[in-house]
mmCIF file of N, CA, C and O in Angstrom:
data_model
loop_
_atom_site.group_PDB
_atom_site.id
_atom_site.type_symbol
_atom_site.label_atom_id
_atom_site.label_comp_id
_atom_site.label_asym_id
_atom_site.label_seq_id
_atom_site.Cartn_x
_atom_site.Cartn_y
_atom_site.Cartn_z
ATOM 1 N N UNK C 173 -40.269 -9.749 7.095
ATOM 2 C CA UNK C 173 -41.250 -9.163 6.210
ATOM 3 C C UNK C 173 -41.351 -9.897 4.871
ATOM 4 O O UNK C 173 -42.406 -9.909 4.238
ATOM 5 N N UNK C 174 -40.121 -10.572 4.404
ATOM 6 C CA UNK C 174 -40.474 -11.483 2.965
ATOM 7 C C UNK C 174 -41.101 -12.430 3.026
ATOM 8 O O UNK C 174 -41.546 -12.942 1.999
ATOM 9 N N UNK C 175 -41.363 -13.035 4.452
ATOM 10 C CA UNK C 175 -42.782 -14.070 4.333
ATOM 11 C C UNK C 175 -43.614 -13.263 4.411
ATOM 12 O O UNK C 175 -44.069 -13.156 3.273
ATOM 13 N N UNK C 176 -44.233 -12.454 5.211
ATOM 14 C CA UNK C 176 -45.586 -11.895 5.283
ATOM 15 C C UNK C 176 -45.837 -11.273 3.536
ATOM 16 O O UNK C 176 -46.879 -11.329 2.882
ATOM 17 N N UNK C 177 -44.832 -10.843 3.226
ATOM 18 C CA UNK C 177 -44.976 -10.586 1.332
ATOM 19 C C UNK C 177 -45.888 -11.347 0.756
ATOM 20 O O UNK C 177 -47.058 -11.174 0.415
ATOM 21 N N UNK C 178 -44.863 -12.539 0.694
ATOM 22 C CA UNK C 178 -44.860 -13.759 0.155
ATOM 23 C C UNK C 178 -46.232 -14.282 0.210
ATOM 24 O O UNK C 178 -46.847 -14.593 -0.810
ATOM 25 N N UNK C 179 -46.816 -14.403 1.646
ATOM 26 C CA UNK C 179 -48.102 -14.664 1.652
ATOM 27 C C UNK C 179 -49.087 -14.435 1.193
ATOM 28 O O UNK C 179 -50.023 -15.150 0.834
ATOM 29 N N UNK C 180 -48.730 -12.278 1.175
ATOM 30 C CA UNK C 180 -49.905 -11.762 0.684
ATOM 31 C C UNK C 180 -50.325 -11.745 -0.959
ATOM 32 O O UNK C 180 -51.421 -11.597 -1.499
ATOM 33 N N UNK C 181 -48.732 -12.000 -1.613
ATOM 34 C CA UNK C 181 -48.852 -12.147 -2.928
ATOM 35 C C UNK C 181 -49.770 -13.612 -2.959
ATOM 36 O O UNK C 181 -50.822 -13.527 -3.592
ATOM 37 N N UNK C 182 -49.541 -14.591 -2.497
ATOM 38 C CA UNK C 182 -50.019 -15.997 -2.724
ATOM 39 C C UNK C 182 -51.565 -15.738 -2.501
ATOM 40 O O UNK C 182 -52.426 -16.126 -3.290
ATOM 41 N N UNK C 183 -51.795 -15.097 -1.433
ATOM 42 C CA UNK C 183 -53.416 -15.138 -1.518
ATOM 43 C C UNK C 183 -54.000 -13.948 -2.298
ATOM 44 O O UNK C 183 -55.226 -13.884 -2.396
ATOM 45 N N UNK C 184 -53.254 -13.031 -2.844
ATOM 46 C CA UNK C 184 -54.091 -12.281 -4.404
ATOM 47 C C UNK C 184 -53.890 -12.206 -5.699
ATOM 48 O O UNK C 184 -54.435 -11.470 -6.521
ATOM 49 N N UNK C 185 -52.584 -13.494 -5.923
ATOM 50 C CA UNK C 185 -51.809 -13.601 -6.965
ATOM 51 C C UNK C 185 -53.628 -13.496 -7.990
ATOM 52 O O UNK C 185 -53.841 -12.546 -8.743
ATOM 53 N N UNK C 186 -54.552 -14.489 -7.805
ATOM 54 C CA UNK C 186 -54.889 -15.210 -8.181
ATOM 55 C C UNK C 186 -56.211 -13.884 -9.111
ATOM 56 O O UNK C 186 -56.921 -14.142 -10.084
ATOM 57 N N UNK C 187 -56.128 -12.727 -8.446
ATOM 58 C CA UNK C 187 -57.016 -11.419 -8.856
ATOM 59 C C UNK C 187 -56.504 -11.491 -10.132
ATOM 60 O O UNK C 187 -56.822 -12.195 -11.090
ATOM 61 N N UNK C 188 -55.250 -10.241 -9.919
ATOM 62 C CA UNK C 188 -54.885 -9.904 -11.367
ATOM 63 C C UNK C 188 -54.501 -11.395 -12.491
ATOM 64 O O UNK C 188 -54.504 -11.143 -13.696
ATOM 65 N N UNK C 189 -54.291 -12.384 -12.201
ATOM 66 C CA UNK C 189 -54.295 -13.304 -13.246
ATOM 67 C C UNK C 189 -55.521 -13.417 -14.125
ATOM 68 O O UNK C 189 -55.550 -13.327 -15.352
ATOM 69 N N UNK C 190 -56.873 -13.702 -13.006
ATOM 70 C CA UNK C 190 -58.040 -13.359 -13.385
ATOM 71 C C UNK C 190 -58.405 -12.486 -14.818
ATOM 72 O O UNK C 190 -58.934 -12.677 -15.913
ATOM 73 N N UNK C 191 -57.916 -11.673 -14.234
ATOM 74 C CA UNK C 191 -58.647 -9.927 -14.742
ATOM 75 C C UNK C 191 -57.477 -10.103 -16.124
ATOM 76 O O UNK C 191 -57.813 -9.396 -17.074
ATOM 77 N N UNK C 192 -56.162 -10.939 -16.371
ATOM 78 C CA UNK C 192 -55.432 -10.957 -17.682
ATOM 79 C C UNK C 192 -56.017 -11.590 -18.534
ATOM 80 O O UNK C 192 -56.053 -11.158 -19.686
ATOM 81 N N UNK C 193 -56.621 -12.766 -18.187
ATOM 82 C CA UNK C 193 -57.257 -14.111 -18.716
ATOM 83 C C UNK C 193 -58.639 -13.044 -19.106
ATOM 84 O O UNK C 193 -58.679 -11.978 -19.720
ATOM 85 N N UNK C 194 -59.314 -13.565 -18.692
ATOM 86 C CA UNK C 194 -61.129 -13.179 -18.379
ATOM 87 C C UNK C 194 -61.629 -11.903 -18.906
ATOM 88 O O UNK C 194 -62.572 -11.789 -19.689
ATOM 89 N N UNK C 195 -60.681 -10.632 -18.248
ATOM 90 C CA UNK C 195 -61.432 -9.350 -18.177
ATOM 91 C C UNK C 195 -61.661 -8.556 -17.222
ATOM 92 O O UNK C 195 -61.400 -7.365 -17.056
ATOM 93 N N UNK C 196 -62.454 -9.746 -16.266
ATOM 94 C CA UNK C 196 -63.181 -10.116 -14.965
ATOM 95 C C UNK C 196 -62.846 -10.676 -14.171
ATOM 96 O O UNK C 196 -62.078 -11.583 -14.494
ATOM 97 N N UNK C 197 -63.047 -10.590 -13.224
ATOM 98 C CA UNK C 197 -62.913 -11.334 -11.356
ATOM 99 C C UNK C 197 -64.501 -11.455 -11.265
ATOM 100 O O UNK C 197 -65.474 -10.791 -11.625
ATOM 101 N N UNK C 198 -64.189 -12.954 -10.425
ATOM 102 C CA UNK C 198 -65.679 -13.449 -10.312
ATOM 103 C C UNK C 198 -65.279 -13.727 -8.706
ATOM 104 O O UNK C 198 -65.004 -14.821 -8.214
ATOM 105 N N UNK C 199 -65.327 -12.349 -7.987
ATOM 106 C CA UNK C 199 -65.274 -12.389 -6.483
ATOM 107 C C UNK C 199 -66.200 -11.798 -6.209
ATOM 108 O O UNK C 199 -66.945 -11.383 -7.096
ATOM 109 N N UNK C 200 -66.521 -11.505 -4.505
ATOM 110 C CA UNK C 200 -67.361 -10.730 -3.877
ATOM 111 C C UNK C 200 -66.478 -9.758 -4.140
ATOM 112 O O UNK C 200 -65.262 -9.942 -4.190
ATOM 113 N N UNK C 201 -67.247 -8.298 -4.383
ATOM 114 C CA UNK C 201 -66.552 -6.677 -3.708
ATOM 115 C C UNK C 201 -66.375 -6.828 -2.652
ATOM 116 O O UNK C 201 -65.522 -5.993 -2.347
ATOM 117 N N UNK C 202 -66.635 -7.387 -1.811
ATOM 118 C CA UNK C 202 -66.135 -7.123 -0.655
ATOM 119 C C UNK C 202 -64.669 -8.409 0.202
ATOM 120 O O UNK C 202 -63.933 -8.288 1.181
ATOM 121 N N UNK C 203 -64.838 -9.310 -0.647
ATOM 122 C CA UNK C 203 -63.545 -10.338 -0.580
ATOM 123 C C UNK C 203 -62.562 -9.057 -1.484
ATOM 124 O O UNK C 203 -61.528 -8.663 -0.946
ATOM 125 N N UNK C 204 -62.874 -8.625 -2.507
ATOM 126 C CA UNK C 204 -61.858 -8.140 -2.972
ATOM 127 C C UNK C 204 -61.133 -6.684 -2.774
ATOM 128 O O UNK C 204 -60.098 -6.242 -3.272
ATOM 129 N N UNK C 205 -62.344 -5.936 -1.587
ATOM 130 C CA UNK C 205 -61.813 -5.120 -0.891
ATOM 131 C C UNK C 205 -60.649 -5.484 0.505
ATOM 132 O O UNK C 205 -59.609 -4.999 0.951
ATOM 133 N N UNK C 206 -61.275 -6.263 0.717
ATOM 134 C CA UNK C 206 -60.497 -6.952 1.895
ATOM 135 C C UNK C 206 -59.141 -7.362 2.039
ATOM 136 O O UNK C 206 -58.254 -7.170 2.871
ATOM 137 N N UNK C 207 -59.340 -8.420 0.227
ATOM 138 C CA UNK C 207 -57.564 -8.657 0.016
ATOM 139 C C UNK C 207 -56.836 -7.264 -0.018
ATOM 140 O O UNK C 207 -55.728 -7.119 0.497
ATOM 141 N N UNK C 208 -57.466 -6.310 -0.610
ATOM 142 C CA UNK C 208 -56.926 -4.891 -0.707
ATOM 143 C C UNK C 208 -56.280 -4.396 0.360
ATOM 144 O O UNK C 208 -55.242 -3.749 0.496
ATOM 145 N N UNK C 209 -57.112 -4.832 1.111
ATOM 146 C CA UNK C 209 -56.586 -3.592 2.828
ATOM 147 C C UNK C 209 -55.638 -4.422 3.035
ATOM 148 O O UNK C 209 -54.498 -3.966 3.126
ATOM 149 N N UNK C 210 -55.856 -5.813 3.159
ATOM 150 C CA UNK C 210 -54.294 -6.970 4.001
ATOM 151 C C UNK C 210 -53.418 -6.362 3.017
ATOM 152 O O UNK C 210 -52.389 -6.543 3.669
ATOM 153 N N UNK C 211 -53.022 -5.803 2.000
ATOM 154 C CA UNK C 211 -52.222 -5.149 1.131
ATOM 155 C C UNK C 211 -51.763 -4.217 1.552
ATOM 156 O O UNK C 211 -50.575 -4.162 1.869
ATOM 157 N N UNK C 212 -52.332 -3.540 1.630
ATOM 158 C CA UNK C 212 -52.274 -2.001 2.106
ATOM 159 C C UNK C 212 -51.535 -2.286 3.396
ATOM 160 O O UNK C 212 -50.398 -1.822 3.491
ATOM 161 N N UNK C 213 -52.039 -2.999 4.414
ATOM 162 C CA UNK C 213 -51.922 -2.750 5.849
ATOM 163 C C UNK C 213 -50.432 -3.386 5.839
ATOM 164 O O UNK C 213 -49.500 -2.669 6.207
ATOM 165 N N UNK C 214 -50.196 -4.686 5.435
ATOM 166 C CA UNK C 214 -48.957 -5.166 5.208
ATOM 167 C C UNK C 214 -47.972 -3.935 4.281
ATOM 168 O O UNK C 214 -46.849 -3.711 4.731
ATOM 169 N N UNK C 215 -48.236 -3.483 3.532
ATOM 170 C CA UNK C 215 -47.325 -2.095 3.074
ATOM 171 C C UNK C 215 -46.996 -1.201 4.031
ATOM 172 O O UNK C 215 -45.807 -0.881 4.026
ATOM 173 N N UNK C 216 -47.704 -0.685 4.875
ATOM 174 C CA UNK C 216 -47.346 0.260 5.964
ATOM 175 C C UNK C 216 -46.946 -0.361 7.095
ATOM 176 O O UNK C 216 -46.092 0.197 7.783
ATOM 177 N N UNK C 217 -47.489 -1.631 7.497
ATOM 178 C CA UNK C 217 -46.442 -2.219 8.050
ATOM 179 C C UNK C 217 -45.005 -2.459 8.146
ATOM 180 O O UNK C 217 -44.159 -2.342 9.032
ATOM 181 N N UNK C 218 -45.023 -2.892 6.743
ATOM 182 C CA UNK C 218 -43.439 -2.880 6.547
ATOM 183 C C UNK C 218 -42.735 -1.648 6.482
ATOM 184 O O UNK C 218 -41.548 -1.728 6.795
ATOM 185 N N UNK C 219 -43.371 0.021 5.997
ATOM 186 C CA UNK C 219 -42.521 1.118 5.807
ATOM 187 C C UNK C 219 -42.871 1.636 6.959
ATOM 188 O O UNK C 219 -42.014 2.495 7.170
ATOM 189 N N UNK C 220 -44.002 1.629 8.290
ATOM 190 C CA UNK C 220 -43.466 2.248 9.532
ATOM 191 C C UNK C 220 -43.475 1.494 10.859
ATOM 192 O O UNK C 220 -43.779 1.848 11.998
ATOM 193 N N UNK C 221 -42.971 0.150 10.263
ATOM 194 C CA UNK C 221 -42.684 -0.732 11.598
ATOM 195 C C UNK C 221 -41.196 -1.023 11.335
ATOM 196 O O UNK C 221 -40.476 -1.330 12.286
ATOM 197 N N UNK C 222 -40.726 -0.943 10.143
ATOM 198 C CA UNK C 222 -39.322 -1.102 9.807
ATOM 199 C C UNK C 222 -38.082 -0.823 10.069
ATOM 200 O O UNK C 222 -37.783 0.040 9.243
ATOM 201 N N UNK C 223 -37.458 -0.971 10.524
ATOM 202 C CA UNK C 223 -36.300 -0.368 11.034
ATOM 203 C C UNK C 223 -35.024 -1.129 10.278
ATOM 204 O O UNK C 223 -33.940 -1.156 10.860
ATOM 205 N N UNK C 224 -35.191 -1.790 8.874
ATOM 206 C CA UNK C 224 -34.015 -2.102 8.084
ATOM 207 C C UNK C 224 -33.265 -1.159 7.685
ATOM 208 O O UNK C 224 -32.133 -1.429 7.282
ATOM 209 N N UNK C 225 -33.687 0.027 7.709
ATOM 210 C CA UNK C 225 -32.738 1.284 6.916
ATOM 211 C C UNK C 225 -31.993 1.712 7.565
ATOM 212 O O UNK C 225 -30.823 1.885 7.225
ATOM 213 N N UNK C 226 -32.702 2.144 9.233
ATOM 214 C CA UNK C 226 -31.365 2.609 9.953
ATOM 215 C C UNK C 226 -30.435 1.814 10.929
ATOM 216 O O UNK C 226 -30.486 0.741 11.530
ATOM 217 N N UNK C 227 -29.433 3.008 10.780
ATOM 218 C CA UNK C 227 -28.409 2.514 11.592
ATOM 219 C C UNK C 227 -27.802 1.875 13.036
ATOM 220 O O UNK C 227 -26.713 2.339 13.372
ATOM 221 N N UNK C 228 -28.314 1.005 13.791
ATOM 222 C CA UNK C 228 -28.330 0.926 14.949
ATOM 223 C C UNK C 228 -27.362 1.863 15.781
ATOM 224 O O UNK C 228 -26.193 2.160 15.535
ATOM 225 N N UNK C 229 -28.221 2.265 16.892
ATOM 226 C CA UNK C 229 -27.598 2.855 17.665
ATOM 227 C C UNK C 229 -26.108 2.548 18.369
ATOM 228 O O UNK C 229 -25.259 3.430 18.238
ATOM 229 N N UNK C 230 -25.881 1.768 18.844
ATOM 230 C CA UNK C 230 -24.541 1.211 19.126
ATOM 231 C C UNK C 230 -23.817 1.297 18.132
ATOM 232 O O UNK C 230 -22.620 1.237 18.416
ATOM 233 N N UNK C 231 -24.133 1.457 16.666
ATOM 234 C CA UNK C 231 -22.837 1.727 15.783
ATOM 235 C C UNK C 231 -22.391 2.906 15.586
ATOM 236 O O UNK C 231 -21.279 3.221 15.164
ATOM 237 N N UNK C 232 -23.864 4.041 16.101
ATOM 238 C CA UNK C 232 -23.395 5.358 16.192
ATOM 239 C C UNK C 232 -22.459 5.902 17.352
ATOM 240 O O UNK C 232 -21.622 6.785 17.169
ATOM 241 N N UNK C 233 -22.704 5.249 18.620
ATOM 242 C CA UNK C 233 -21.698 5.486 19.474
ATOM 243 C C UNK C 233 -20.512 4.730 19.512
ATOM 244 O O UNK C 233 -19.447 5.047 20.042
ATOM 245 N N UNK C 234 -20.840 3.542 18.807
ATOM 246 C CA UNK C 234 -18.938 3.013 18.653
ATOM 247 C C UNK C 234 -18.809 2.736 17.127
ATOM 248 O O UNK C 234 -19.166 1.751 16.481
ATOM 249 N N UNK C 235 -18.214 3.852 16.746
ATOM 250 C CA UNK C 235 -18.085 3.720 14.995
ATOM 251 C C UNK C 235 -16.458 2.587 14.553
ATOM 252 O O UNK C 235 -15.958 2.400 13.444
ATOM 253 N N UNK C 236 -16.010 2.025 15.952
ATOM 254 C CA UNK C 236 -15.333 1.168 15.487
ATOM 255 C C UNK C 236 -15.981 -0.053 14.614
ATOM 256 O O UNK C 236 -15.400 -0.433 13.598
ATOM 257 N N UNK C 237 -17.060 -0.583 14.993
ATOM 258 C CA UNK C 237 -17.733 -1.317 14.470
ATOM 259 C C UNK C 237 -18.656 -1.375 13.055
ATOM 260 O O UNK C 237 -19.502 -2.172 12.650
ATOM 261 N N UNK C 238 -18.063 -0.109 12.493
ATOM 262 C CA UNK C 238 -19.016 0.143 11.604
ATOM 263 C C UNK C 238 -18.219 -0.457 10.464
ATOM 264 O O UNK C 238 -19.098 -0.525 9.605
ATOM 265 N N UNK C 239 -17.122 -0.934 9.906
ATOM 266 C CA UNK C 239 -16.521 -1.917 8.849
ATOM 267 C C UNK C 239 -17.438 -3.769 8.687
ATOM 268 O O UNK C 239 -17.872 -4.360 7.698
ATOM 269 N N UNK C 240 -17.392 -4.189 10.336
ATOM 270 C CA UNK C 240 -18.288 -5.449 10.532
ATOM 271 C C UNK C 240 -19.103 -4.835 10.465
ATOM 272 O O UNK C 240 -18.311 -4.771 9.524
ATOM 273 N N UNK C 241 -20.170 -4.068 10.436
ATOM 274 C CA UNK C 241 -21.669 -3.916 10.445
ATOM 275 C C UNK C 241 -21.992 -4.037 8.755
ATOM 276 O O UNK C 241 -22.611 -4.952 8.211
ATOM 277 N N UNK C 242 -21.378 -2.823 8.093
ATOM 278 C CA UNK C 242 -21.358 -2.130 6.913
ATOM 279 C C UNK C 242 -20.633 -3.791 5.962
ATOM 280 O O UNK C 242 -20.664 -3.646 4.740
ATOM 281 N N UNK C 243 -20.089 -5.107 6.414
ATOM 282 C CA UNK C 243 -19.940 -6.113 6.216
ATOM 283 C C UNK C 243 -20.994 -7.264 5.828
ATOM 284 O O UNK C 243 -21.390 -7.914 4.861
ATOM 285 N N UNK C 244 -21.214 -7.076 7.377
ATOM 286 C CA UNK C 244 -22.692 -8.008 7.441
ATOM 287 C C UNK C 244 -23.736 -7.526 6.658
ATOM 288 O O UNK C 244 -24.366 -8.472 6.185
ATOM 289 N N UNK C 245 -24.294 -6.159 6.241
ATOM 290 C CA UNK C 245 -25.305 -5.365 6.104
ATOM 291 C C UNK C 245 -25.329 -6.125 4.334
ATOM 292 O O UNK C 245 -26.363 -6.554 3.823
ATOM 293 N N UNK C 246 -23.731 -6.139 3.529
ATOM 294 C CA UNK C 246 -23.582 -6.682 2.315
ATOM 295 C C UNK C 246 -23.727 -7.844 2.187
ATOM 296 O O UNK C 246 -24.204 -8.194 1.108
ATOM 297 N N UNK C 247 -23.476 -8.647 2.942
ATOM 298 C CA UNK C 247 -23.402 -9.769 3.030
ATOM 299 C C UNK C 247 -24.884 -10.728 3.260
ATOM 300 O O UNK C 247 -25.086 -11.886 2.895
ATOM 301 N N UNK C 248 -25.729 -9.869 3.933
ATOM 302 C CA UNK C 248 -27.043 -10.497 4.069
ATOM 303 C C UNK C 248 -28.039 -9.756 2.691
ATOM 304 O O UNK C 248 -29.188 -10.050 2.361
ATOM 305 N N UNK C 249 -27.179 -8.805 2.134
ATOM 306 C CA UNK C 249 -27.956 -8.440 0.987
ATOM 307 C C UNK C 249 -29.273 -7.155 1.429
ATOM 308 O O UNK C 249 -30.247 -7.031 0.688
ATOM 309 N N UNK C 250 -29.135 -6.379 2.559
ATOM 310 C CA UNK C 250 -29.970 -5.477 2.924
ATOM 311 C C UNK C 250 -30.449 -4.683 2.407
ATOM 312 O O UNK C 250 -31.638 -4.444 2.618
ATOM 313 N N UNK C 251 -29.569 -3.827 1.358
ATOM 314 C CA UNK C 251 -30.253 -3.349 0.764
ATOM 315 C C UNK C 251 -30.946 -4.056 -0.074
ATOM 316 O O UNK C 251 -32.147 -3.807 0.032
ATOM 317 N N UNK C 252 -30.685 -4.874 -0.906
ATOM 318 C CA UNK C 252 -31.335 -5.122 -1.797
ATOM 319 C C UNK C 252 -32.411 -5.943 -1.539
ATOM 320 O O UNK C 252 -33.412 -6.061 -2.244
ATOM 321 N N UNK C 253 -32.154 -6.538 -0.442
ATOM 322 C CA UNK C 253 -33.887 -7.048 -0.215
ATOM 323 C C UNK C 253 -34.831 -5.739 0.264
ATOM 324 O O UNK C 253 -36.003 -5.761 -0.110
ATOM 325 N N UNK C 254 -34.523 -4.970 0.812
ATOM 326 C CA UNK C 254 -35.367 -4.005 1.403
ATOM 327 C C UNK C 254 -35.760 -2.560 -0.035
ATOM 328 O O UNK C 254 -36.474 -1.570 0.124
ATOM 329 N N UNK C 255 -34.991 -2.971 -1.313
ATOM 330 C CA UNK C 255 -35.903 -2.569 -2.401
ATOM 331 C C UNK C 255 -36.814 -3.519 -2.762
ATOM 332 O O UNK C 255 -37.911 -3.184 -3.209
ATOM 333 N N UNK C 256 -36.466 -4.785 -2.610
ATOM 334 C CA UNK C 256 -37.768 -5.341 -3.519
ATOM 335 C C UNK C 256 -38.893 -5.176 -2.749
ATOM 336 O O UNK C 256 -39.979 -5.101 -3.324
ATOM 337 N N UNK C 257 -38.825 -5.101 -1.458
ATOM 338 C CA UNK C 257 -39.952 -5.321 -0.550
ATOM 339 C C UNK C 257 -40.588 -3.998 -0.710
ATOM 340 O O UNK C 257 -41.621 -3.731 -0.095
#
C-alpha cells in the first residue's frame, strides 16, 4: 500500500501546491474530481482490503509463536507504517 500512496500523492501533489502559490487550480472540474475519487478509492482500499492490523490466524491457534511474530511485527516497523498510511 506505500507505493500505491506514494503514487497517488505524486499525481495530486501538484493541486494543493497550486491553490498555496496562486489561490487557484487551473484544472478541469472534472480532472479534479477524478484525482479525488483515485483518493478516496485508494483510502478505502487500504482500510477495508487491509489486513495489517490483525492477527494471523495461526498465531491464534499456536500462541507459541507469538514472541517471533510480535518480533518481526517490530522489526518491520508495522505499526508505524500502518499510522502513516
Amino acid at each position: 500500500f506505500e507505493n500505491v500512496l506514494d503514487e497517488a500523492i505524486d499525481r495530486a501533489k501538484h493541486i494543493p501546491e497550486a491553490l498555496a502559490q496562486h489561490g487557484e487550480i487551473d484544472l478541469d472540474e472534472k480532472l479534479v474530481k477524478t484525482q479525488m475519487g483515485e483518493i478516496f478509492v485508494t483510502k478505502c482500499s487500504m482500510t477495508l482490503q487491509s489486513d495489517l492490523l490483525d492477527t494471523p490466524d495461526m498465531f491464534w491457534e499456536n500462541d507459541r509463536f507469538d514472541k517471533q511474530y510480535n518480533a518481526c511485527r517490530r522489526y518491520l516497523e508495522i505499526g508505524k507504517r500502518v499510522d502513516i498510511l
